[in-house]
Amino acid sequence: MKTENKISVFGLGKLGCTMLACFAHKGSSVVGVDINETSVSKINSKTSPIYEPGVDELIKKNADRIRATTDAADAVMNSEASFIIVPTPSEENGSFNTKAVESVAKAIGAALKNKSDYHLIIVTSTVLPGDTARVVKILEETSGKKCNVDFGVCYNPDFIALGSIVKDFLNPDMVLIGESDKKAGDVLDEIHLRLVDNKPSINRMTFENAELTKIALNSYCTLKITFANVLADICEKFPGGNVNVVSQALGFDTRIGHRYLKGGLSYGGPCFPRDNKAFAWTASKLGVSHSLASKTDEVNNFHRDTRIPSKLLAILKEKNAKSISVLGLTYKADTTLVEESAAISVVRSLAKENIRIHVYDPAGMTEGKTALSGLKNVSFKDTAKDCIQGTDLCFVASPWKEFKTLTKEDFKSAMKTPVIFDAWSLYDFESEKDIDYRQIGKYNGK
Ligand SMILES: NC(=O)c1ccc[n+]([C@@H]2O[C@H](COP(=O)([O-])OP(=O)(O)OC[C@H]3O[C@@H](n4cnc5c(N)ncnc54)[C@H](O)[C@@H]3O)[C@@H](O)[C@H]2O)c1
């Protein structure tokens, strides 16, 4: 079935808004829907409601093909396919709360009552095995119509990273499609072919297998990151060890690969920790061993809450020093988010000690201030140079490009005797006599 290229996107957050911008960029007419009127009016005034590199530019450039509304029926009537990209927050036990997805499904179902043409509904929010089938039931109940006759449904999660969502959308490694029937999958396949710049592997399957694939993939990534962090700890303690050398060689084995295999800080953010917990929850609900995923979570938290703070405090003790600068607060570079950020946890642990802490982040200062509010020994600085100024030890917590521009002279003039503990191997200061430069995962004899 050839579509006319009219799409609606329900949920104009980090993911939905970026998808809307990318669809319009590739020639689709897009209607965005959100319950948040501010987001809707921002889109209608050609401005992105979220921070994500490239999105604001794409919205401005393609404004003639983009509009937003709070009216679900308007969006359904004026599009052929509706993507649902609303929050599915984690519950205490690791499962996801799907109330927002269900509420959107009800609104779409009500609108479908008055629509005679075929419509495709795509769940892109991260959901658990069994949830998409529930969405089908809601759509049938509220519309009085039949799935695979009057409408089709797909589960189509995205594998993108905040900070590079536009690039990841347009160049995915693979596209995952859980389909209610062949026609539904064909329509979505066609939408993806228009969207991508590369030739990804398109994987079509049942809802259930797609739902399992989504959480399995993220759970596997957390396992790989955690393995690299344990390897970094081993290398740091073994004379001559260097995780960068070992992981580089490991990555050349095609069974392993290089991505997510660099020793660094613990994983965090809005996806990895919760998808891994959801994987563990799914396993335990089915009576399957969940210890691999649960242990990954435990080891990740140990690195964040114990290993790294102890390491930094040991360096301060060794130097008889009392102050530290922390460069980077967000859970990774190129985002404003501090949700489950390892850097924030490290600062919280350090703040329990009688030391002075300077912090700075290129984009996440507002969020960082909220997350660290009430900690009396933490000072928020306006620039990276202000942050390192007058401190004894500098901890490089995220690999922002801006930090890489700091020169050895910057460190020497800002710090009495510069000591740097770098979680991302940003600098080549190893042969510098006047800088004590240490890297995560590299033995330095102390
Ligand atoms: N952000 C990511 O990197 C990422 C990656 C993969 C998957 N996901 C998944 O995508 C989903 C959305 O994530 P996000 O980060 O874009 O969330 P977000 O919190 O940034 O945005 C969600 C948007 O949905 C809107 N919304 C809430 N209820 C609504 C309703 N009933 N009708 C219309 N709009 C509604 C909110 O106002 C908000 O604008 C989640 O399930 C998340 O797990 C996100």
XYZ file of C-alpha atoms and ligand atoms in Angstrom, residues 9-17 33-37 39 49-50 52 69-70 84-89 96 99-105 107 124-127 157-163 165 214 218 270-271 274-275 331 337, ligand 1:
99
model
C 3.383 11.849 16.272
C 1.835 11.593 19.751
C 4.261 12.875 22.398
C 6.597 15.738 21.539
C 9.379 14.935 23.992
C 13.018 14.124 23.333
C 12.231 11.225 21.034
C 8.877 12.293 19.528
C 9.957 15.804 18.699
C 0.186 15.975 19.373
C 0.926 16.649 23.017
C -1.048 17.351 26.196
C 1.567 19.977 27.010
C 0.304 23.198 25.398
C 5.320 22.184 23.563
C 10.564 22.316 22.808
C 13.514 20.018 23.637
C 18.774 17.814 21.034
C -2.138 20.324 18.189
C -3.648 19.015 21.434
C 2.876 6.839 20.015
C 5.972 8.146 21.810
C 4.806 9.068 25.298
C 6.506 8.244 28.609
C 6.418 4.735 30.103
C 8.009 5.444 33.495
C 6.869 -0.012 33.053
C -0.972 4.567 31.431
C 0.053 7.332 28.977
C 0.289 4.847 26.050
C -3.159 3.497 26.928
C -4.622 6.992 27.192
C -3.266 7.863 23.704
C -4.586 4.542 22.335
C -7.923 8.873 22.030
C 7.423 3.496 19.721
C 7.427 4.056 23.501
C 9.426 1.336 25.246
C 6.936 -1.270 26.469
C 11.102 0.969 19.239
C 14.109 3.097 18.333
C 17.736 2.416 19.153
C 19.069 5.902 19.412
C 21.368 7.738 21.778
C 20.508 11.119 23.243
C 22.845 13.710 21.776
C 19.179 11.119 17.874
C 14.133 -4.164 22.576
C 19.678 -2.610 25.972
C 16.782 7.435 30.976
C 17.099 4.117 29.045
C 15.585 0.955 33.428
C 15.590 -1.347 30.390
C 24.980 11.193 32.276
C 20.023 15.123 31.333
N 14.723 9.608 25.046
C 15.314 8.515 24.623
O 16.521 8.486 24.382
C 14.539 7.256 24.361
C 15.173 6.214 23.697
C 14.494 5.055 23.432
C 13.195 4.942 23.872
N 12.567 5.958 24.542
C 11.185 5.773 24.962
O 10.318 6.676 24.281
C 9.265 7.074 25.136
C 9.238 8.585 25.227
O 10.499 9.015 25.723
P 10.950 10.547 25.685
O 12.338 10.539 26.223
O 10.690 11.158 24.365
O 9.929 11.158 26.779
P 9.745 12.694 27.192
O 9.396 12.674 28.635
O 10.899 13.511 26.734
O 8.492 13.176 26.338
C 7.227 12.599 26.398
C 6.203 13.584 25.833
O 4.929 12.930 25.848
C 3.945 13.881 26.241
N 2.758 13.175 26.734
C 2.561 12.556 27.920
N 1.326 12.015 27.956
C 0.725 12.301 26.765
C -0.537 12.013 26.209
N -1.448 11.308 26.869
N -0.813 12.481 24.963
C 0.099 13.184 24.257
N 1.340 13.492 24.755
C 1.645 13.041 25.982
C 4.659 14.703 27.305
O 4.012 15.944 27.505
C 6.055 14.856 26.657
O 6.118 15.968 25.806
C 9.498 6.353 26.462
O 8.788 5.147 26.488
C 10.971 6.070 26.427
O 11.323 4.955 27.218
C 13.208 7.117 24.780
